[in-house]
Each structure stands twice: as structure tokens, then as C-alpha cells.
Tab-separated table of C-alpha atoms in Angstrom:
chain	number	residue	atom	x	y	z
A	3	ALA	CA	-5.178	-3.845	1.261
A	4	ALA	CA	-6.144	-5.522	-1.959
A	5	CYS	CA	-9.708	-5.866	-3.079
A	6	ALA	CA	-11.643	-6.782	-6.194
A	7	VAL	CA	-11.305	-3.213	-7.338
A	8	CYS	CA	-7.693	-2.647	-6.445
A	9	LEU	CA	-4.280	-2.665	-8.027
A	10	THR	CA	-2.546	-4.162	-5.068
A	11	ILE	CA	1.161	-4.354	-4.248
A	12	TYR	CA	2.473	-6.413	-1.384
A	13	MET	CA	6.053	-7.153	-0.473
A	14	SER	CA	7.364	-9.013	2.574
A	15	PRO	CA	10.790	-10.323	3.690
A	16	GLU	CA	10.925	-13.935	4.769
A	17	GLY	CA	10.036	-14.675	8.368
A	18	ASN	CA	10.258	-18.470	8.479
A	19	ARG	CA	13.843	-19.209	7.505
A	20	ASP	CA	16.105	-20.922	10.007
A	21	VAL	CA	17.767	-18.522	12.415
A	22	GLN	CA	20.285	-18.789	15.226
A	23	SER	CA	20.700	-16.770	18.426
A	24	PRO	CA	22.160	-14.490	19.442
A	25	ALA	CA	23.244	-13.068	16.066
A	26	ILE	CA	21.353	-14.221	12.988
A	27	THR	CA	22.686	-12.103	10.171
A	28	LYS	CA	26.127	-10.788	9.469
A	29	ALA	CA	26.710	-7.217	10.571
A	30	ARG	CA	27.716	-4.591	8.059
A	31	THR	CA	28.929	-1.020	8.276
A	32	PRO	CA	25.996	1.192	9.339
A	33	THR	CA	24.685	3.458	6.604
A	34	THR	CA	22.682	6.604	7.242
A	35	LEU	CA	19.743	7.485	5.017
A	36	GLY	CA	21.551	10.599	3.906
A	37	ALA	CA	24.630	8.639	2.891
A	38	PHE	CA	22.504	6.055	1.130
A	39	SER	CA	20.686	8.739	-0.830
A	40	ARG	CA	23.938	10.401	-1.878
A	41	ILE	CA	25.666	7.177	-2.853
A	42	ASN	CA	22.699	5.517	-4.481
A	43	GLY	CA	20.767	8.455	-5.892
A	44	ALA	CA	21.449	7.355	-9.443
A	45	SER	CA	20.349	3.821	-8.629
A	46	LEU	CA	17.065	5.033	-7.128
A	47	ARG	CA	16.409	7.169	-10.166
A	48	SER	CA	17.026	4.191	-12.414
A	49	GLN	CA	14.607	2.154	-10.309
A	50	LYS	CA	11.936	4.823	-10.494
A	51	TYR	CA	12.290	5.542	-14.187
A	52	SER	CA	13.032	2.089	-15.538
A	53	LEU	CA	10.110	1.802	-17.940
A	54	GLN	CA	12.346	1.829	-20.981
A	55	ARG	CA	13.827	-1.511	-19.961
A	56	SER	CA	12.181	-4.838	-20.561
A	57	LEU	CA	10.943	-6.780	-17.558
A	58	LYS	CA	13.182	-9.714	-16.697
A	59	GLY	CA	12.341	-12.956	-15.026
A	60	GLY	CA	8.570	-12.423	-14.722
A	61	ALA	CA	5.685	-13.942	-16.593
A	62	VAL	CA	5.637	-10.866	-18.835
A	63	ASP	CA	8.753	-10.047	-20.855
A	64	VAL	CA	7.723	-7.170	-23.097
A	65	PRO	CA	8.298	-3.420	-22.988
A	66	PRO	CA	6.130	-1.808	-20.280
A	67	LYS	CA	4.455	0.527	-22.784
A	68	GLU	CA	3.246	-2.497	-24.716
A	69	VAL	CA	2.119	-4.176	-21.500
A	70	SER	CA	0.127	-1.073	-20.591
A	71	GLN	CA	-1.545	-0.908	-24.002
A	72	SER	CA	-2.410	-4.602	-23.818
A	73	LEU	CA	-3.857	-4.076	-20.364
A	74	LEU	CA	-6.159	-1.319	-21.537
A	75	GLN	CA	-7.318	-3.363	-24.515
A	76	THR	CA	-8.249	-6.374	-22.416
A	77	MET	CA	-9.502	-4.786	-19.193
A	78	LEU	CA	-11.215	-1.541	-20.144
A	79	ARG	CA	-14.574	-1.269	-21.853
A	80	PRO	CA	-14.731	0.546	-25.224
A	81	GLU	CA	-16.283	3.602	-23.579
A	82	ASP	CA	-13.358	3.774	-21.110
A	83	LYS	CA	-10.552	3.627	-23.702
A	84	SER	CA	-10.669	7.272	-24.731
A	85	ASP	CA	-8.609	10.002	-23.086
A	86	SER	CA	-10.814	9.782	-20.008
A	87	LEU	CA	-9.826	10.008	-16.363
A	88	ARG	CA	-10.653	6.315	-16.080
A	89	SER	CA	-8.187	5.309	-18.798
A	90	ARG	CA	-5.463	7.689	-17.600
A	91	PHE	CA	-5.780	6.472	-14.014
A	92	ALA	CA	-5.553	2.887	-15.272
A	93	GLU	CA	-2.475	3.685	-17.362
A	94	ASN	CA	-0.823	5.385	-14.408
A	95	ILE	CA	-1.308	2.545	-11.950
A	96	ARG	CA	0.005	0.029	-14.487
A	97	ARG	CA	3.056	2.216	-15.040
A	98	ALA	CA	3.578	2.419	-11.278
A	99	GLN	CA	3.127	-1.322	-10.873
A	100	LEU	CA	5.957	-2.032	-13.295
A	101	GLU	CA	8.262	0.680	-11.937
A	102	ILE	CA	7.873	-0.403	-8.329
A	103	CYS	CA	8.381	-4.062	-9.225
A	104	ASN	CA	11.621	-3.136	-10.991
A	105	ALA	CA	12.805	-1.149	-7.957
A	106	ILE	CA	12.017	-3.993	-5.551
A	107	GLU	CA	13.723	-6.583	-7.775
A	108	GLU	CA	16.879	-4.453	-7.842
A	109	LEU	CA	16.788	-4.007	-4.075
A	110	ASP	CA	16.182	-7.694	-3.448
A	111	GLY	CA	18.940	-8.797	-5.814
A	112	GLY	CA	17.562	-12.317	-6.124
A	113	ALA	CA	13.939	-13.231	-6.734
A	114	LYS	CA	11.868	-11.939	-9.657
A	115	PHE	CA	8.200	-11.095	-10.012
A	116	THR	CA	5.819	-13.409	-11.840
A	117	GLU	CA	2.528	-12.133	-13.229
A	118	ASP	CA	-0.882	-13.734	-12.927
A	119	ALA	CA	-3.699	-12.400	-15.131
A	120	TRP	CA	-7.266	-12.942	-13.951
A	121	ASP	CA	-10.740	-11.935	-15.036
A	122	ARG	CA	-13.694	-10.944	-12.887
A	123	GLU	CA	-17.104	-12.343	-13.648
A	124	GLY	CA	-19.288	-9.323	-14.239
A	125	GLY	CA	-16.591	-7.066	-15.683
A	126	GLY	CA	-12.895	-6.284	-15.506
A	127	GLY	CA	-10.055	-8.175	-13.906
A	128	GLY	CA	-6.547	-7.780	-12.624
A	129	ARG	CA	-2.832	-8.397	-12.957
A	130	THR	CA	-1.224	-9.827	-9.824
A	131	ARG	CA	2.575	-9.750	-9.610
A	132	VAL	CA	4.305	-11.709	-6.847
A	133	LEU	CA	7.931	-11.994	-5.757
A	134	ALA	CA	8.507	-14.838	-3.290
A	135	LYS	CA	11.407	-16.077	-1.157
A	136	GLY	CA	13.793	-13.319	-2.114
A	137	ASN	CA	17.059	-12.299	-0.520
A	138	VAL	CA	15.467	-9.286	1.164
A	139	PHE	CA	11.729	-9.887	0.831
A	140	GLU	CA	9.809	-12.904	2.017
A	141	LYS	CA	6.912	-12.027	-0.264
A	142	ALA	CA	6.330	-9.103	-2.581
A	143	GLY	CA	3.071	-8.884	-4.456
A	144	VAL	CA	1.619	-6.375	-6.876
A	145	ALA	CA	-1.984	-6.843	-7.948
A	146	LEU	CA	-3.702	-4.471	-10.335
A	147	SER	CA	-7.489	-4.462	-10.448
A	148	ILE	CA	-9.823	-2.596	-12.776
A	149	VAL	CA	-13.404	-3.719	-12.281
A	150	TYR	CA	-16.856	-2.538	-13.185
A	151	GLY	CA	-20.421	-3.740	-13.235
A	152	GLN	CA	-23.454	-3.426	-10.967
A	153	MET	CA	-22.818	-2.711	-7.297
A	154	PRO	CA	-25.405	-3.658	-4.659
A	155	LEU	CA	-26.360	-0.662	-2.555
A	156	LYS	CA	-25.362	-2.537	0.606
A	157	ALA	CA	-21.776	-2.678	-0.682
A	158	ILE	CA	-21.561	1.093	-1.127
A	159	SER	CA	-21.634	1.620	2.635
A	160	VAL	CA	-18.535	-0.596	2.821
A	161	ALA	CA	-16.755	1.280	0.028
A	162	THR	CA	-17.379	4.730	1.509
A	163	GLU	CA	-18.214	6.327	4.857
A	164	ASP	CA	-19.406	9.594	3.323
A	165	PRO	CA	-23.141	9.894	4.142
A	166	GLU	CA	-23.711	12.274	1.218
A	167	ILE	CA	-22.249	9.758	-1.262
A	168	ILE	CA	-24.362	6.958	0.203
A	169	LYS	CA	-27.488	9.137	0.041
A	170	ARG	CA	-26.922	10.174	-3.575
A	171	ALA	CA	-26.095	6.630	-4.630
A	172	THR	CA	-29.361	5.439	-3.115
A	173	GLU	CA	-31.245	8.124	-5.030
A	174	LEU	CA	-29.504	7.247	-8.302
A	175	ALA	CA	-30.325	3.552	-7.896
A	176	GLN	CA	-34.034	4.481	-8.082
A	177	GLY	CA	-35.229	1.437	-6.236
A	178	THR	CA	-33.171	-1.073	-8.250
A	179	GLU	CA	-30.840	-1.821	-5.294
A	180	LYS	CA	-27.860	-1.680	-7.703
A	181	LEU	CA	-25.784	1.012	-9.362
A	182	PRO	CA	-23.293	0.858	-12.286
A	183	PHE	CA	-19.735	1.480	-11.107
A	184	PHE	CA	-16.082	1.586	-12.199
A	185	VAL	CA	-13.116	1.385	-9.855
A	186	ALA	CA	-9.357	0.984	-10.245
A	187	SER	CA	-6.718	0.872	-7.534
A	188	ILE	CA	-3.104	0.129	-6.695
A	189	SER	CA	-2.154	-1.078	-3.235
A	190	SER	CA	0.997	-2.416	-1.616
A	191	VAL	CA	2.262	-4.197	1.459
A	192	MET	CA	5.948	-5.043	1.923
A	193	HIS	CA	7.235	-7.129	4.847
A	194	PRO	CA	11.079	-7.386	4.807
A	195	ARG	CA	12.911	-10.376	6.311
A	196	ASN	CA	15.011	-8.305	8.702
A	197	PRO	CA	13.201	-7.115	11.877
A	198	PHE	CA	14.882	-3.718	11.533
A	199	ALA	CA	13.527	-3.193	8.020
A	200	PRO	CA	9.911	-1.998	8.346
A	201	THR	CA	6.777	-3.101	6.565
A	202	MET	CA	5.215	-0.584	4.180
A	203	HIS	CA	1.749	-0.303	2.641
A	204	PHE	CA	0.139	1.991	0.098
A	205	ASN	CA	-3.118	2.158	-1.811
A	206	TYR	CA	-4.383	4.655	-4.382
A	207	ARG	CA	-7.773	4.253	-6.011
A	208	PHE	CA	-10.384	5.972	-8.166
A	209	PHE	CA	-14.080	5.179	-7.746
A	210	ASP	CA	-16.562	6.353	-10.364
A	211	PHE	CA	-20.239	5.703	-11.013
A	212	ASP	CA	-21.631	5.781	-14.539
A	213	ASN	CA	-22.763	9.184	-15.791
A	214	SER	CA	-20.520	10.787	-13.195
A	215	THR	CA	-20.052	13.913	-15.310
A	216	GLU	CA	-23.720	14.565	-14.740
A	217	ASN	CA	-24.170	13.460	-11.161
A	218	GLY	CA	-20.663	14.013	-9.783
A	219	LEU	CA	-20.645	10.696	-7.943
A	220	TRP	CA	-16.928	9.871	-7.869
A	221	TRP	CA	-14.067	9.968	-5.387
A	222	PHE	CA	-10.384	9.259	-4.843
A	223	GLY	CA	-8.802	7.506	-1.894
A	224	GLY	CA	-5.411	6.309	-0.808
A	225	GLY	CA	-2.371	6.715	1.362
A	226	THR	CA	1.056	5.371	2.294
A	227	ASP	CA	2.059	4.140	5.759
A	228	LEU	CA	4.982	2.499	7.579
A	229	THR	CA	5.009	-0.328	10.152
A	230	PRO	CA	8.363	-0.824	11.871
A	231	SER	CA	9.051	-3.388	14.572
A	232	TYR	CA	11.724	-1.203	16.175
A	233	LEU	CA	11.888	2.549	16.596
A	234	ASN	CA	14.329	4.460	14.409
A	235	VAL	CA	13.436	8.144	14.402
A	236	GLU	CA	15.677	8.946	11.422
A	237	ASP	CA	13.899	6.345	9.294
A	238	ILE	CA	10.449	7.564	10.276
A	239	GLN	CA	11.337	11.208	9.683
A	240	HIS	CA	12.682	10.328	6.246
A	241	PHE	CA	9.475	8.462	5.402
A	242	HIS	CA	7.128	11.145	6.716
A	243	GLY	CA	9.329	13.896	5.288
A	244	THR	CA	9.060	12.460	1.800
A	245	LEU	CA	5.275	12.300	2.105
A	246	LYS	CA	5.112	15.836	3.521
A	247	LYS	CA	7.181	17.178	0.636
A	248	THR	CA	4.757	15.595	-1.819
A	249	CYS	CA	1.711	16.903	0.055
A	250	ASP	CA	3.127	20.435	0.372
A	251	LYS	CA	3.590	20.578	-3.398
A	252	HIS	CA	-0.206	20.499	-3.737
A	253	ASP	CA	-1.581	21.994	-0.514
A	254	PRO	CA	0.204	22.724	2.808
A	255	GLU	CA	-2.912	21.576	4.665
A	256	TYR	CA	-2.764	18.060	3.176
A	257	TYR	CA	0.020	16.548	5.288
A	258	PRO	CA	-1.266	17.473	8.781
A	259	LYS	CA	-4.811	16.536	7.786
A	260	PHE	CA	-3.966	13.228	6.115
A	261	LYS	CA	-1.333	12.309	8.711
A	262	ALA	CA	-3.913	12.629	11.486
A	263	TRP	CA	-6.388	10.645	9.385
A	264	ALA	CA	-3.861	7.828	9.011
A	265	ASP	CA	-3.303	7.708	12.777
A	266	ARG	CA	-7.064	7.296	13.262
A	267	TYR	CA	-7.659	4.878	10.411
A	268	PHE	CA	-4.848	2.434	11.175
A	269	LYS	CA	-5.772	1.970	14.823
A	270	ILE	CA	-6.404	-1.588	15.999
A	271	GLN	CA	-9.367	-0.738	18.168
A	272	HIS	CA	-9.470	-3.955	20.189
A	273	ARG	CA	-5.755	-3.578	21.056
A	274	GLY	CA	-5.749	0.151	21.728
A	275	GLU	CA	-2.732	0.644	19.467
A	276	THR	CA	-1.974	1.612	15.886
A	277	ARG	CA	-0.733	-0.828	13.262
A	278	GLY	CA	2.420	1.218	12.738
A	279	VAL	CA	3.711	4.803	12.704
A	280	GLY	CA	1.265	5.964	10.045
A	281	GLY	CA	1.948	8.186	7.092
A	282	ILE	CA	-0.919	9.726	5.149
A	283	PHE	CA	-4.441	8.490	4.418
A	284	PHE	CA	-7.441	10.047	2.681
A	285	ASP	CA	-10.742	8.792	1.321
A	286	ASP	CA	-13.998	10.026	-0.260
A	287	PHE	CA	-11.918	12.877	-1.737
A	288	ASN	CA	-14.129	14.699	-4.274
A	289	ASN	CA	-14.328	18.340	-3.202
A	290	LYS	CA	-11.745	19.618	-5.716
A	291	ASP	CA	-11.252	19.402	-9.466
A	292	PRO	CA	-10.763	15.677	-10.253
A	293	GLU	CA	-7.705	16.487	-12.386
A	294	ASP	CA	-6.049	18.172	-9.397
A	295	ILE	CA	-6.756	15.198	-7.124
A	296	PHE	CA	-5.507	12.806	-9.811
A	297	ALA	CA	-2.245	14.773	-10.037
A	298	PHE	CA	-1.863	14.612	-6.242
A	299	SER	CA	-2.592	10.875	-6.201
A	300	LYS	CA	-0.030	10.322	-8.962
A	301	ASP	CA	2.678	12.250	-7.116
A	302	CYS	CA	1.977	10.307	-3.908
A	303	LEU	CA	2.340	7.051	-5.792
A	304	ASP	CA	5.575	8.227	-7.386
A	305	SER	CA	7.028	9.022	-3.944
A	306	VAL	CA	6.800	5.415	-2.714
A	307	VAL	CA	10.233	4.263	-3.899
A	308	GLU	CA	11.958	7.373	-2.534
A	309	ALA	CA	10.186	7.114	0.819
A	310	TYR	CA	10.719	3.415	1.436
A	311	THR	CA	13.596	1.726	-0.377
A	312	PRO	CA	16.436	3.674	1.319
A	313	ILE	CA	15.169	2.462	4.708
A	314	VAL	CA	15.159	-1.190	3.644
A	315	ALA	CA	18.566	-0.827	1.969
A	316	LYS	CA	19.922	0.643	5.214
A	317	HIS	CA	18.724	-2.242	7.405
A	318	LYS	CA	18.475	-5.351	5.231
A	319	ASP	CA	21.819	-6.703	6.493
A	320	ASP	CA	21.578	-5.628	10.144
A	321	GLU	CA	22.323	-8.208	12.843
A	322	PHE	CA	19.316	-9.499	14.758
A	323	THR	CA	18.530	-12.136	17.368
A	324	GLN	CA	15.840	-14.769	17.609
A	325	LYS	CA	14.076	-12.646	20.223
A	326	GLN	CA	13.968	-9.722	17.824
A	327	LYS	CA	12.684	-11.969	15.056
A	328	ASP	CA	9.917	-13.224	17.351
A	329	TRP	CA	8.891	-9.637	18.098
A	330	GLN	CA	8.692	-8.895	14.381
A	331	GLN	CA	6.465	-11.945	13.969
A	332	MET	CA	4.147	-10.733	16.731
A	333	ARG	CA	3.874	-7.317	15.089
A	334	ARG	CA	2.970	-9.108	11.886
A	335	GLY	CA	0.212	-10.793	13.847
A	336	ARG	CA	-1.130	-7.333	14.696
A	337	TYR	CA	-0.902	-6.491	11.005
A	338	VAL	CA	-3.071	-9.503	10.172
A	339	GLU	CA	-5.613	-8.512	12.832
A	340	PHE	CA	-6.024	-5.030	11.383
A	341	ASN	CA	-6.314	-6.186	7.782
A	342	LEU	CA	-8.925	-8.851	8.458
A	343	VAL	CA	-11.013	-6.889	10.955
A	344	TYR	CA	-10.807	-3.212	10.001
A	345	ASP	CA	-9.277	-2.603	6.582
A	346	ARG	CA	-11.918	-1.176	4.255
A	347	GLY	CA	-10.383	-2.568	1.067
A	348	THR	CA	-10.197	-6.090	2.461
A	349	THR	CA	-13.752	-6.109	3.821
A	350	PHE	CA	-15.115	-4.531	0.634
A	351	GLY	CA	-13.394	-7.120	-1.551
A	352	LEU	CA	-14.582	-10.069	0.523
A	353	ARG	CA	-18.167	-8.804	0.709
A	354	THR	CA	-18.434	-8.132	-3.023
A	355	GLY	CA	-17.078	-11.434	-4.301
A	356	GLY	CA	-13.555	-10.277	-5.053
A	357	ARG	CA	-10.644	-12.536	-5.922
A	358	VAL	CA	-9.594	-13.969	-2.560
A	359	GLU	CA	-5.968	-14.673	-3.552
A	360	SER	CA	-5.445	-11.011	-4.463
A	361	ILE	CA	-7.405	-9.680	-1.489
A	362	LEU	CA	-5.386	-11.667	1.055
A	363	MET	CA	-2.032	-11.290	-0.667
A	364	SER	CA	-1.273	-8.487	1.789
A	365	LEU	CA	-0.853	-10.986	4.600
A	366	PRO	CA	2.687	-12.084	5.507
A	367	GLU	CA	3.740	-15.686	4.993
A	368	SER	CA	4.345	-16.049	8.726
A	369	ALA	CA	3.114	-14.358	11.908
A	370	ARG	CA	3.015	-15.080	15.621
A	371	TRP	CA	0.617	-14.855	18.546
A	372	GLU	CA	1.696	-15.461	22.136
A	373	TYR	CA	-0.896	-15.705	24.882
A	374	ASN	CA	-0.896	-12.655	27.140
A	375	HIS	CA	2.482	-11.469	25.875
A	376	LYS	CA	4.084	-8.624	27.828
A	377	VAL	CA	7.063	-6.545	26.722
A	378	GLU	CA	9.944	-6.056	29.161
A	379	PRO	CA	9.988	-2.668	30.930
A	380	GLY	CA	12.603	-0.363	29.451
A	381	SER	CA	13.158	-2.589	26.400
A	382	PRO	CA	13.263	-1.455	22.746
A	383	GLU	CA	10.025	-3.386	22.270
A	384	GLU	CA	8.323	-1.321	24.988
A	385	GLU	CA	9.686	1.857	23.372
A	386	MET	CA	8.077	0.889	20.049
A	387	LEU	CA	4.813	-0.183	21.649
A	388	GLU	CA	4.522	3.185	23.381
A	389	VAL	CA	4.626	4.892	19.978
A	390	PHE	CA	1.884	2.586	18.710
A	391	LYS	CA	-0.272	3.494	21.706
A	392	ASN	CA	0.452	7.233	21.497
A	393	PRO	CA	1.086	8.391	17.895
A	394	ARG	CA	3.675	11.144	17.543
A	395	ASP	CA	4.228	14.138	15.348
A	396	TRP	CA	7.605	13.559	13.685
A	397	PHE	CA	8.599	17.175	13.012
């Protein structure tokens, strides 16, 4: 989720257009993920490595390298503009913001991103990019945040659950009740129009307190997860397989550890079910060389397009009924419940005076709640709900 300290990306297909039962969209020839990857491999590569092209149709129409340099000049403090981890993390999330926007524009084939620049009182600001009412996506947003200033100690317990970090931060504050901080993050939520095209979220962030080279008070966090409305094992295995491949490149213990963490983190406690089928999630990550964790975070971010866009391309034109659309809307309602009640980024942003528009941009334009709704026994909806209640291993 987005927060005052996040680069946040959200994308959602439209859920409130007029639809007709029993068939709402025109059927097309089914495409497997493998076939899509073979046929469109060059297209995906062009989406992922499209920084040499100018942005088209957005509020910014300059080469991405120039955009990145401008960003660093206006959002980073002088002491952060050297070849520091802070500046390199900021450069990387801006690069990713532009690349992912380009990939989503190409996939949507209609709407374009617009960019909204904003400043934060107290230090830093953000760049929010939004695509609305597209052919494939109802809403796609990308918000970059790089913020710094004085953090109240009470907010640290919202930003981290690590008792050692909270203890050391309290000691460093030395009775002032505040501590200088720097944080940058990129986060994404994408809700496609079609009920068979799943929602996807990611967030990668770097949190650093001043004088961190002396006190070591820093950490990384992040993850990528998938929220389908209907079960498609091939899609989920492709998504998890892409994440596992990225994790295994750095440490074979990462995927099983971070996959289990995602299943725990994304649980809607009051419903007794998960938000989706998970992915990977990690937080308070500071027990390795920061350069190694940065490299892992970067590779995870670079895997987003490969993990997600083939699934949406495969299903964006599938037939669906009004009943299936209603089920998607109810699952979006669950998504809203998790984000507003449990998501750490959302609660942190709201409690620390973050920019509300960026924080809540993750929410879909439409959702649905039905009183005491029950799924039909033996239905595809029951099949999906069972997975939400009992997370699976996909390999």
C-alpha cells in the first residue's frame, strides 16, 4: 500500500462499466502463459527495457534519465545526492516507476498515465502517476515517495515490528521523542477489469535513520503478491515461479521463508481468509550487507512485469457473466478491508500525516459488500475461497 514514504504503484481494471448477462465480453482463442511468453517475449522485453523512449501521453514528456535526474535534484537533500545507498535506491525506484508504467500502457492499449508532483511539509515529496478508465485497467496508479524529517517515536512501532529496532530507536532519540529519518518506497496495486485477470500488488522500500553508518539503524522491506477472483493453477504457478527464480538467484532459503511470511501477513484476520494467493513478503531486513539486500530488492522489482503482465494478457478478453463480475467486486471489498485495517504502509501513512490521495490510491474504484453472502457449494467461487482459507504450496 502507499504511504507518505512510499513510491506507490496501483493499477485496476474498471469494475463499474455497464455489463450484460450471461456473456459480457467477447470470447477469444485461449492462450497459455507459455504460448504468450514465446509469442510476446520481445514485446515484454521492450516493455521492461523501454527507458530509452520518451514517455507519451503523461504529464511528463521527457527522457526518463532526465526525469530521474530532475527527481533527485528536487526531492533529495544535498547530503543524499552523492553515490549513497539512499540516492541509488531513489534512482532505481524512479527507473522502475517509468518502466512499469510503459509496460502497463502497452498492455492496456488505450489510456495513458498522468503525473502529479507533490511536496511533503517537513521534507521530501512524491510523484504519483495514474492511469484511469483504460481498456484493460480501471485504474492504474504509480506514486513515488521519498520523505525525510523527524519521526515521532510512536510512529516507529507502526513502521516496524522488530523489537530490537524499536529499542535502539528509543535509545537514539535520547528523550527527545523524535528521530531523524529517511525513507523511500515503490508500491503497486493493479485491479484489471476482467474477473479472470487477477489483482497484483508490490512494495519495495528502504528505511534509514540519520547516522546509520554508525548505529546501523536501517532496514529493507517489500514483496509482491497476487489476488485472483478465480482459481487458475497455471497462472499462480507462473507468478510464484517467477518470484522463486528471483529469490533462488540470491538465496535458496528466501522463497520458502518469504512465501510463508506473505501468507501470514496478508491474512484478513476478522474473515479468517487471506487477501489472495500470496507471493513473497519481507520486512525489517537488515541482517546482511545492505548492498546485497539492495540487489535482491532491485531484482524482485524487475521481476514484476514478467510475473504479472502475461497473466493479464491471457485473460483480459475472456468471457464473463454478471455473477462473475459481482464476485470480483466482493473480493475487491475484501481487498479494501485488508488495506484499511491491517496494511502497515497504509496505517503508517495515515498516522504520520501522509498524503491521503497517494495512500488510498491502492483502493479500487468500485467494490461490493453483500450481507451474509454465501458461495454455492461446488462452485468455482467456493473453490477459490477454500484456497484463501487454506493457503497452498504451489510446487
